[in-house]
């Protein structure tokens, strides 16, 4: 609820797009973890605007400063405070947003909910908030590596261009080799072209990110309301612009019969295994040791550089045309965010599971 | 986390399929609510097995007994304890399940997680657990009615048979007029036929439920991790057999451009309104006063009356053939469960919103 | 908050004095614990009215029925639902309470908070609610025994009669040998006499319970708000009639200087130990391996069989004289309740600590 | 649990004594509250070291910087991040603490719990952490003022010097007129003298703080585990050096009979009132509209400038003599901390109560 995510590994975040910065407090991180600052900064760089010609050119260093909880390079078990200062605060650019509700943004709902809002660049509802998630996610990943858990997300669809095979058919290590973060270089090139075209029109486009988690032990997940996939779904749906979540065979499962999709067990040289993994690595809300995989749908970014009809704060019809930069496709930058949320969720459940022993 | 759902309106449930009963404690229910017992029992009847020839014939009265929190017919603000006794405990029927892990059931994961399990009929992982949700959901609905909120779910897809228009094109009041709970009588008949065929083969089939919530005020939803759709998604994904959740235009949003899908505001006779509602009634995680609608994908029920390869507890290959009754399609009975989870979620957020005034 | 206690080992309770019964749901109990029913029932018997001539004669069997979470005598890791039926519901006896607010009872505050209340015997505010705590506490004790933790409470003061030495000066195994549960047989006899005298006047008397916890490992307690003694304090203060809590040297600590009360460390044959334990086994909110001990102050029971001035629901002055039975001193029966709350708190923190490893 | 306090009004704090600073995130603060920066800074100044000759001379500006959640001087309903930079980090001073466990400090327990600790000045266990509480408490006070709630704490005992009358006998507005924060100027002078003497010996002394809350509406408090005094008790016990908590007549209640201490109701010109207030403004865990008052016992500060026996990290006996400054009596500076914790608790319960309407 509110601005805290997680139970035992917990991120409380704060900050607005054009305030002092974006930050947070990570509570419950195991003590004695070596903080690999290069790794953490690299995770932030992966979500930073201006990485390539197909993202928004906003250029901020996005360097994280740790304020507590780390001593001589290691976590101490006390809360890890951190901040990423905003260094690019052209607040005046947003003065024309003060009186206008942008279509499909949160301006109207925030204003109505709170009776007040920081209109500069979306304030708290800005996607810039996700930078705090990447910091906490990076630390979660560092802990998970020690437990043998590996998380990899990638862009699997942009507009109508989609990867049509299962994740197993691709070499996921190629994901970072291109600007869209798609493991199929051919498809990636097509996606890049599409995004460039959309960008040139001042428009935006949606897509889908797929995420695969390998190495989770059997047993993560809390019946009945805290099913592992319910937690993963909630985590993903809390990311800006996400419209849908499915795991395993997802919506496709609706089409099939039990006889076609039950994952049959067999004795795999002394180990219990399944022939198929339509279940997506989760049975009855609990991880079964197979790969966990899921898909996350993103809508097109709401800020477009085209004229749009809308209303002012007082309800008068007006025409809005955003100026300057815009992000034609959020997918490439959202890949590390999906991974970060998955990492925090899995680590939280790993910690809970330790109490069940 | 664990067996509690919600923050301010909260259900803690307990019970196994073949234990004494299924029950729960509802905490945080507003005081002074008249408990309409006919309404509540009717909600339970909607999810009860044996309602029609296309559901499992298991016949239990499923009558709820309230144990506390109600005085002279009204809620008192103290916790509402309740139980639905199990009256049909043919535990012996399940003795052959003791040593076998059923494919795509939670037998294996529960056994590994806890080192022990109640194997009778799935124990805690049985869908019978959802009866507690229907009790709490019914009470949430009674509170929501007073606030002008109305929730309606319906079967929109069974196998490949699907409603191809938006929910607005149908007369949702027809939903309860047929056994599949589909508002299109023609399509409903086809679905019934499909389910009957699947049943005759001892097989099962999946589908999709759509849910529409009307009358929510602007402002429900907690940024940033407690977005309203993240809570709804988590609630739905916690229901047995659910594989996916999408709201508004959902996965379809991936295909479109911002210029095509932004919901433009206009002045609607002095009120701020939007021309379209691709957003599904939620902007930036907060309700915007439009209809909230979402879709929930269900896989086919894992219990089939056909031979399946599987393993025993000790990992030996074996052939399983379930006997007796089975539920060929969970969709019709899941409609009230989807509504119940939606009702609890919305009420929880309504209560939170009262603290924001 | 509300009717749930604990984080990872969690009790949600329900029930009113004169409703169907008192019950609860225990969530997070480790799986595979053998439920020793004789032990559990004995814990309930220790708090039951009518054990001796110095308690209220209300006679209820107070037998617990487990509804879930137990299979073949062992916990399964799923929620443990339970109920203790009320079998002695002379509701009519309480009709004269309907319109009157009893002094120093919760009648007035409940009525004002909720606008409605179950007036029969105090409803939810009745001390009968604590029976659910004893069930959960008994199970927590069973788990703690396996971890080598032992909890012992005893009556250390009734009115002005008090034990004037430290708990170490007494043989605590004598606690259960007398009706007041005081380990000093001589003082116990005096206390019994005092209570009998108070009872004969229709009056009541307060006192203090001391509790000692042995065998806790070093490291339990969560900085900074979840200090172990803060959790113990909150647990104790949630018991009906409790007015104060102190641990270690408590209020007496105010009188002394650092040089007099610091617990100096020394090397105790290779183990770090302290010469004294004024800290009460907790340093900086974290257990240090010494005995944890604390004191809990109880006011006199509010129900007296004497005339008292009060007001009706509508605010008119009136004279109240309660009839029938009353409990002259809650201390003896509160001893197991103090232990139960301590057991749940310690177990909760033991589970949390497992995630820190 | 952990480093978060509160449910709906919530502080998550971070920071160590000699790290970058102390900060926190306040979540759930109502929107539209004007942040009176002079008031907030004054609250911080009240707890700052070096205010008078009887406190520790450590001189830090302790200026709070708000990082988010405030726009044009008002709260926006989004999380309020803040930090107080540490500007006086003589870490080298603490190098001799690295290998030694100071008596009655948390060095040993932190080291054992986490396997690592920031030894500089107590790290996270330093009382400097309470500065974050004062920031959040100051904001809570600003909200409470609008609701007509007023909170006032004062030093009522230092060593054996104590105020022997009820709080009503004093003019509490005199509290801030002297360095000990005692409303009796005569007694204050004696206390000052005692503290000065203790200080000159390099020793420390304990005491008691009394707190009075006026203006709370009837109805705050959540049965059964969230009783208002249980929350207040937990809040107070979470403050460093606190050893005991009592409300109303507290431990004294043990001495009296029901007939002596029941708070009788009467019709007070049409309003329900009580003749006495032994209950301390709380009945059955719920505020009854009378003054809430409670007492908090503090032990003497553990850091003394005298030789003490202790052990090293590896368990060898050694003699410790702290150098430099020390705080002879924490009471004066703890007065605003007690108020801050009370303010957060009351506001949290006020917000919860809004959901009960």
PDB file of N, CA and C in Angstrom, chain A residues 192-260:
ATOM      1  N   UNK A 192      13.508  -1.169 -34.186  1.00  0.00           N
ATOM      2  CA  UNK A 192      14.197   0.126 -34.137  1.00  0.00           C
ATOM      3  C   UNK A 192      13.671   1.054 -35.225  1.00  0.00           C
ATOM      4  N   UNK A 193      13.524   0.467 -36.408  1.00  0.00           N
ATOM      5  CA  UNK A 193      13.040   1.245 -37.538  1.00  0.00           C
ATOM      6  C   UNK A 193      11.628   1.781 -37.250  1.00  0.00           C
ATOM      7  N   UNK A 194      10.796   0.910 -36.734  1.00  0.00           N
ATOM      8  CA  UNK A 194       9.418   1.321 -36.414  1.00  0.00           C
ATOM      9  C   UNK A 194       9.412   2.446 -35.385  1.00  0.00           C
ATOM     10  N   UNK A 195      10.236   2.286 -34.365  1.00  0.00           N
ATOM     11  CA  UNK A 195      10.261   3.313 -33.313  1.00  0.00           C
ATOM     12  C   UNK A 195      10.765   4.633 -33.884  1.00  0.00           C
ATOM     13  N   UNK A 196      11.766   4.557 -34.756  1.00  0.00           N
ATOM     14  CA  UNK A 196      12.304   5.777 -35.363  1.00  0.00           C
ATOM     15  C   UNK A 196      11.219   6.487 -36.181  1.00  0.00           C
ATOM     16  N   UNK A 197      10.458   5.704 -36.878  1.00  0.00           N
ATOM     17  CA  UNK A 197       9.390   6.274 -37.700  1.00  0.00           C
ATOM     18  C   UNK A 197       8.324   6.939 -36.812  1.00  0.00           C
ATOM     19  N   UNK A 198       7.919   6.212 -35.796  1.00  0.00           N
ATOM     20  CA  UNK A 198       6.925   6.728 -34.852  1.00  0.00           C
ATOM     21  C   UNK A 198       7.436   8.020 -34.223  1.00  0.00           C
ATOM     22  N   UNK A 199       8.720   8.028 -33.884  1.00  0.00           N
ATOM     23  CA  UNK A 199       9.322   9.201 -33.259  1.00  0.00           C
ATOM     24  C   UNK A 199       9.292  10.397 -34.202  1.00  0.00           C
ATOM     25  N   UNK A 200       9.603  10.141 -35.438  1.00  0.00           N
ATOM     26  CA  UNK A 200       9.660  11.241 -36.404  1.00  0.00           C
ATOM     27  C   UNK A 200       8.298  11.901 -36.565  1.00  0.00           C
ATOM     28  N   UNK A 201       7.263  11.162 -36.265  1.00  0.00           N
ATOM     29  CA  UNK A 201       5.901  11.711 -36.360  1.00  0.00           C
ATOM     30  C   UNK A 201       5.461  12.370 -35.053  1.00  0.00           C
ATOM     31  N   UNK A 202       6.341  12.340 -34.068  1.00  0.00           N
ATOM     32  CA  UNK A 202       5.954  12.886 -32.765  1.00  0.00           C
ATOM     33  C   UNK A 202       4.989  11.972 -32.035  1.00  0.00           C
ATOM     34  N   UNK A 203       4.919  10.730 -32.462  1.00  0.00           N
ATOM     35  CA  UNK A 203       3.964   9.783 -31.884  1.00  0.00           C
ATOM     36  C   UNK A 203       4.716   8.771 -30.990  1.00  0.00           C
ATOM     37  N   UNK A 204       3.971   7.853 -30.404  1.00  0.00           N
ATOM     38  CA  UNK A 204       4.547   6.842 -29.516  1.00  0.00           C
ATOM     39  C   UNK A 204       3.924   5.489 -29.826  1.00  0.00           C
ATOM     40  N   UNK A 205       4.565   4.427 -29.339  1.00  0.00           N
ATOM     41  CA  UNK A 205       4.069   3.075 -29.622  1.00  0.00           C
ATOM     42  C   UNK A 205       4.265   2.167 -28.401  1.00  0.00           C
ATOM     43  N   UNK A 206       3.342   1.218 -28.244  1.00  0.00           N
ATOM     44  CA  UNK A 206       3.406   0.293 -27.110  1.00  0.00           C
ATOM     45  C   UNK A 206       4.147  -0.992 -27.425  1.00  0.00           C
ATOM     46  N   UNK A 207       4.039  -1.951 -26.526  1.00  0.00           N
ATOM     47  CA  UNK A 207       4.723  -3.216 -26.755  1.00  0.00           C
ATOM     48  C   UNK A 207       4.612  -4.161 -25.569  1.00  0.00           C
ATOM     49  N   UNK A 208       5.412  -5.200 -25.605  1.00  0.00           N
ATOM     50  CA  UNK A 208       5.374  -6.226 -24.561  1.00  0.00           C
ATOM     51  C   UNK A 208       6.803  -6.580 -24.138  1.00  0.00           C
ATOM     52  N   UNK A 209       6.996  -6.748 -22.851  1.00  0.00           N
ATOM     53  CA  UNK A 209       8.268  -7.237 -22.329  1.00  0.00           C
ATOM     54  C   UNK A 209       8.046  -8.623 -21.742  1.00  0.00           C
ATOM     55  N   UNK A 210       8.948  -9.535 -22.046  1.00  0.00           N
ATOM     56  CA  UNK A 210       8.913 -10.875 -21.476  1.00  0.00           C
ATOM     57  C   UNK A 210      10.028 -10.977 -20.440  1.00  0.00           C
ATOM     58  N   UNK A 211       9.762 -11.674 -19.361  1.00  0.00           N
ATOM     59  CA  UNK A 211      10.784 -11.827 -18.324  1.00  0.00           C
ATOM     60  C   UNK A 211      10.916 -13.300 -17.950  1.00  0.00           C
ATOM     61  N   UNK A 212      12.133 -13.756 -17.786  1.00  0.00           N
ATOM     62  CA  UNK A 212      12.409 -15.150 -17.432  1.00  0.00           C
ATOM     63  C   UNK A 212      13.255 -15.172 -16.156  1.00  0.00           C
ATOM     64  N   UNK A 213      12.852 -15.997 -15.208  1.00  0.00           N
ATOM     65  CA  UNK A 213      13.588 -16.134 -13.946  1.00  0.00           C
ATOM     66  C   UNK A 213      14.048 -17.579 -13.813  1.00  0.00           C
ATOM     67  N   UNK A 214      15.342 -17.754 -13.734  1.00  0.00           N
ATOM     68  CA  UNK A 214      15.902 -19.100 -13.639  1.00  0.00           C
ATOM     69  C   UNK A 214      16.545 -19.297 -12.268  1.00  0.00           C
ATOM     70  N   UNK A 215      16.456 -20.502 -11.776  1.00  0.00           N
ATOM     71  CA  UNK A 215      17.194 -20.840 -10.567  1.00  0.00           C
ATOM     72  C   UNK A 215      16.441 -20.671  -9.261  1.00  0.00           C
ATOM     73  N   UNK A 216      15.149 -20.365  -9.311  1.00  0.00           N
ATOM     74  CA  UNK A 216      14.397 -20.254  -8.049  1.00  0.00           C
ATOM     75  C   UNK A 216      14.177 -21.643  -7.465  1.00  0.00           C
ATOM     76  N   UNK A 217      14.346 -21.768  -6.167  1.00  0.00           N
ATOM     77  CA  UNK A 217      14.076 -23.065  -5.532  1.00  0.00           C
ATOM     78  C   UNK A 217      12.576 -23.367  -5.545  1.00  0.00           C
ATOM     79  N   UNK A 218      12.224 -24.614  -5.327  1.00  0.00           N
ATOM     80  CA  UNK A 218      10.816 -24.978  -5.144  1.00  0.00           C
ATOM     81  C   UNK A 218      10.345 -24.410  -3.809  1.00  0.00           C
ATOM     82  N   UNK A 219       9.166 -23.838  -3.775  1.00  0.00           N
ATOM     83  CA  UNK A 219       8.589 -23.455  -2.487  1.00  0.00           C
ATOM     84  C   UNK A 219       8.326 -21.980  -2.271  1.00  0.00           C
ATOM     85  N   UNK A 220       8.698 -21.126  -3.227  1.00  0.00           N
ATOM     86  CA  UNK A 220       8.436 -19.695  -3.020  1.00  0.00           C
ATOM     87  C   UNK A 220       6.977 -19.382  -3.354  1.00  0.00           C
ATOM     88  N   UNK A 221       6.318 -18.659  -2.482  1.00  0.00           N
ATOM     89  CA  UNK A 221       4.910 -18.331  -2.717  1.00  0.00           C
ATOM     90  C   UNK A 221       4.102 -18.609  -1.484  1.00  0.00           C
ATOM     91  N   UNK A 222       3.166 -17.727  -1.213  1.00  0.00           N
ATOM     92  CA  UNK A 222       2.400 -17.867   0.020  1.00  0.00           C
ATOM     93  C   UNK A 222       0.932 -18.029  -0.308  1.00  0.00           C
ATOM     94  N   UNK A 223       0.404 -19.185  -0.042  1.00  0.00           N
ATOM     95  CA  UNK A 223      -1.032 -19.342  -0.214  1.00  0.00           C
ATOM     96  C   UNK A 223      -1.780 -18.545   0.857  1.00  0.00           C
ATOM     97  N   UNK A 224      -2.960 -18.043   0.544  1.00  0.00           N
ATOM     98  CA  UNK A 224      -3.645 -18.171  -0.715  1.00  0.00           C
ATOM     99  C   UNK A 224      -3.641 -16.837  -1.456  1.00  0.00           C
ATOM    100  N   UNK A 225      -3.554 -15.729  -0.686  1.00  0.00           N
ATOM    101  CA  UNK A 225      -3.639 -14.433  -1.358  1.00  0.00           C
ATOM    102  C   UNK A 225      -2.273 -13.965  -1.840  1.00  0.00           C
ATOM    103  N   UNK A 226      -1.230 -14.526  -1.259  1.00  0.00           N
ATOM    104  CA  UNK A 226       0.114 -14.108  -1.623  1.00  0.00           C
ATOM    105  C   UNK A 226       0.764 -15.049  -2.624  1.00  0.00           C
ATOM    106  N   UNK A 227      -0.025 -15.588  -3.537  1.00  0.00           N
ATOM    107  CA  UNK A 227       0.554 -16.460  -4.561  1.00  0.00           C
ATOM    108  C   UNK A 227       1.705 -15.726  -5.249  1.00  0.00           C
ATOM    109  N   UNK A 228       2.730 -16.466  -5.614  1.00  0.00           N
ATOM    110  CA  UNK A 228       3.919 -15.839  -6.194  1.00  0.00           C
ATOM    111  C   UNK A 228       3.572 -15.031  -7.444  1.00  0.00           C
ATOM    112  N   UNK A 229       2.714 -15.561  -8.277  1.00  0.00           N
ATOM    113  CA  UNK A 229       2.385 -14.830  -9.506  1.00  0.00           C
ATOM    114  C   UNK A 229       1.481 -13.630  -9.223  1.00  0.00           C
ATOM    115  N   UNK A 230       0.725 -13.681  -8.126  1.00  0.00           N
ATOM    116  CA  UNK A 230      -0.082 -12.504  -7.754  1.00  0.00           C
ATOM    117  C   UNK A 230       0.845 -11.372  -7.336  1.00  0.00           C
ATOM    118  N   UNK A 231       1.906 -11.727  -6.625  1.00  0.00           N
ATOM    119  CA  UNK A 231       2.880 -10.709  -6.215  1.00  0.00           C
ATOM    120  C   UNK A 231       3.641 -10.170  -7.419  1.00  0.00           C
ATOM    121  N   UNK A 232       4.040 -11.070  -8.319  1.00  0.00           N
ATOM    122  CA  UNK A 232       4.737 -10.614  -9.531  1.00  0.00           C
ATOM    123  C   UNK A 232       3.821  -9.733 -10.368  1.00  0.00           C
ATOM    124  N   UNK A 233       2.558 -10.136 -10.482  1.00  0.00           N
ATOM    125  CA  UNK A 233       1.608  -9.349 -11.263  1.00  0.00           C
ATOM    126  C   UNK A 233       1.414  -7.967 -10.678  1.00  0.00           C
ATOM    127  N   UNK A 234       1.240  -7.907  -9.379  1.00  0.00           N
ATOM    128  CA  UNK A 234       1.073  -6.611  -8.717  1.00  0.00           C
ATOM    129  C   UNK A 234       2.307  -5.744  -8.923  1.00  0.00           C
ATOM    130  N   UNK A 235       3.474  -6.354  -8.822  1.00  0.00           N
ATOM    131  CA  UNK A 235       4.730  -5.619  -9.013  1.00  0.00           C
ATOM    132  C   UNK A 235       4.799  -5.026 -10.413  1.00  0.00           C
ATOM    133  N   UNK A 236       4.450  -5.822 -11.400  1.00  0.00           N
ATOM    134  CA  UNK A 236       4.534  -5.345 -12.783  1.00  0.00           C
ATOM    135  C   UNK A 236       3.472  -4.287 -13.070  1.00  0.00           C
ATOM    136  N   UNK A 237       2.266  -4.518 -12.568  1.00  0.00           N
ATOM    137  CA  UNK A 237       1.174  -3.569 -12.813  1.00  0.00           C
ATOM    138  C   UNK A 237       1.409  -2.240 -12.106  1.00  0.00           C
ATOM    139  N   UNK A 238       2.341  -2.204 -11.167  1.00  0.00           N
ATOM    140  CA  UNK A 238       2.637  -0.938 -10.490  1.00  0.00           C
ATOM    141  C   UNK A 238       3.602  -0.069 -11.311  1.00  0.00           C
ATOM    142  N   UNK A 239       4.135  -0.632 -12.415  1.00  0.00           N
ATOM    143  CA  UNK A 239       5.024   0.149 -13.285  1.00  0.00           C
ATOM    144  C   UNK A 239       4.165   1.024 -14.208  1.00  0.00           C
ATOM    145  N   UNK A 240       4.589   2.271 -14.376  1.00  0.00           N
ATOM    146  CA  UNK A 240       3.846   3.187 -15.253  1.00  0.00           C
ATOM    147  C   UNK A 240       3.611   2.586 -16.638  1.00  0.00           C
ATOM    148  N   UNK A 241       2.432   2.776 -17.161  1.00  0.00           N
ATOM    149  CA  UNK A 241       2.063   2.408 -18.536  1.00  0.00           C
ATOM    150  C   UNK A 241       1.777   0.925 -18.733  1.00  0.00           C
ATOM    151  N   UNK A 242       1.863   0.117 -17.673  1.00  0.00           N
ATOM    152  CA  UNK A 242       1.571  -1.310 -17.830  1.00  0.00           C
ATOM    153  C   UNK A 242       0.056  -1.538 -17.855  1.00  0.00           C
ATOM    154  N   UNK A 243      -0.401  -2.339 -18.830  1.00  0.00           N
ATOM    155  CA  UNK A 243      -1.828  -2.598 -18.989  1.00  0.00           C
ATOM    156  C   UNK A 243      -2.211  -4.061 -18.787  1.00  0.00           C
ATOM    157  N   UNK A 244      -1.217  -4.954 -18.745  1.00  0.00           N
ATOM    158  CA  UNK A 244      -1.589  -6.350 -18.587  1.00  0.00           C
ATOM    159  C   UNK A 244      -0.413  -7.202 -18.149  1.00  0.00           C
ATOM    160  N   UNK A 245      -0.762  -8.330 -17.545  1.00  0.00           N
ATOM    161  CA  UNK A 245       0.251  -9.278 -17.055  1.00  0.00           C
ATOM    162  C   UNK A 245      -0.273 -10.684 -17.269  1.00  0.00           C
ATOM    163  N   UNK A 246       0.597 -11.560 -17.751  1.00  0.00           N
ATOM    164  CA  UNK A 246       0.228 -12.973 -17.845  1.00  0.00           C
ATOM    165  C   UNK A 246       1.478 -13.798 -17.596  1.00  0.00           C
ATOM    166  N   UNK A 247       1.299 -14.966 -17.000  1.00  0.00           N
ATOM    167  CA  UNK A 247       2.461 -15.831 -16.754  1.00  0.00           C
ATOM    168  C   UNK A 247       2.165 -17.208 -17.356  1.00  0.00           C
ATOM    169  N   UNK A 248       3.245 -17.951 -17.606  1.00  0.00           N
ATOM    170  CA  UNK A 248       3.053 -19.242 -18.274  1.00  0.00           C
ATOM    171  C   UNK A 248       2.352 -19.006 -19.597  1.00  0.00           C
ATOM    172  N   UNK A 249       1.364 -19.857 -19.899  1.00  0.00           N
ATOM    173  CA  UNK A 249       0.677 -19.663 -21.185  1.00  0.00           C
ATOM    174  C   UNK A 249      -0.391 -18.572 -21.136  1.00  0.00           C
ATOM    175  N   UNK A 250      -0.597 -17.952 -19.986  1.00  0.00           N
ATOM    176  CA  UNK A 250      -1.396 -16.745 -19.877  1.00  0.00           C
ATOM    177  C   UNK A 250      -2.757 -16.784 -20.540  1.00  0.00           C
ATOM    178  N   UNK A 251      -3.095 -15.728 -21.276  1.00  0.00           N
ATOM    179  CA  UNK A 251      -4.408 -15.638 -21.908  1.00  0.00           C
ATOM    180  C   UNK A 251      -4.637 -16.772 -22.904  1.00  0.00           C
ATOM    181  N   UNK A 252      -3.558 -17.281 -23.468  1.00  0.00           N
ATOM    182  CA  UNK A 252      -3.668 -18.387 -24.403  1.00  0.00           C
ATOM    183  C   UNK A 252      -4.247 -19.626 -23.722  1.00  0.00           C
ATOM    184  N   UNK A 253      -4.037 -19.724 -22.419  1.00  0.00           N
ATOM    185  CA  UNK A 253      -4.525 -20.885 -21.667  1.00  0.00           C
ATOM    186  C   UNK A 253      -6.029 -21.049 -21.810  1.00  0.00           C
ATOM    187  N   UNK A 254      -6.717 -19.923 -22.059  1.00  0.00           N
ATOM    188  CA  UNK A 254      -8.174 -19.960 -22.184  1.00  0.00           C
ATOM    189  C   UNK A 254      -8.616 -20.861 -23.322  1.00  0.00           C
ATOM    190  N   UNK A 255      -7.747 -21.008 -24.299  1.00  0.00           N
ATOM    191  CA  UNK A 255      -8.128 -21.711 -25.524  1.00  0.00           C
ATOM    192  C   UNK A 255      -8.027 -23.229 -25.419  1.00  0.00           C
ATOM    193  N   UNK A 256      -7.304 -23.706 -24.425  1.00  0.00           N
ATOM    194  CA  UNK A 256      -6.932 -25.119 -24.443  1.00  0.00           C
ATOM    195  C   UNK A 256      -7.644 -25.966 -23.386  1.00  0.00           C
ATOM    196  N   UNK A 257      -7.504 -27.263 -23.596  1.00  0.00           N
ATOM    197  CA  UNK A 257      -8.120 -28.232 -22.689  1.00  0.00           C
ATOM    198  C   UNK A 257      -7.095 -28.750 -21.685  1.00  0.00           C
ATOM    199  N   UNK A 258      -7.606 -29.214 -20.597  1.00  0.00           N
ATOM    200  CA  UNK A 258      -6.730 -29.786 -19.572  1.00  0.00           C
ATOM    201  C   UNK A 258      -5.822 -30.865 -20.131  1.00  0.00           C
ATOM    202  N   UNK A 259      -6.386 -31.697 -20.989  1.00  0.00           N
ATOM    203  CA  UNK A 259      -5.596 -32.805 -21.546  1.00  0.00           C
ATOM    204  C   UNK A 259      -4.446 -32.291 -22.412  1.00  0.00           C
ATOM    205  N   UNK A 260      -4.586 -31.060 -22.905  1.00  0.00           N
ATOM    206  CA  UNK A 260      -3.545 -30.502 -23.768  1.00  0.00           C
ATOM    207  C   UNK A 260      -2.504 -29.715 -22.988  1.00  0.00           C
TER     208      UNK A 260
END
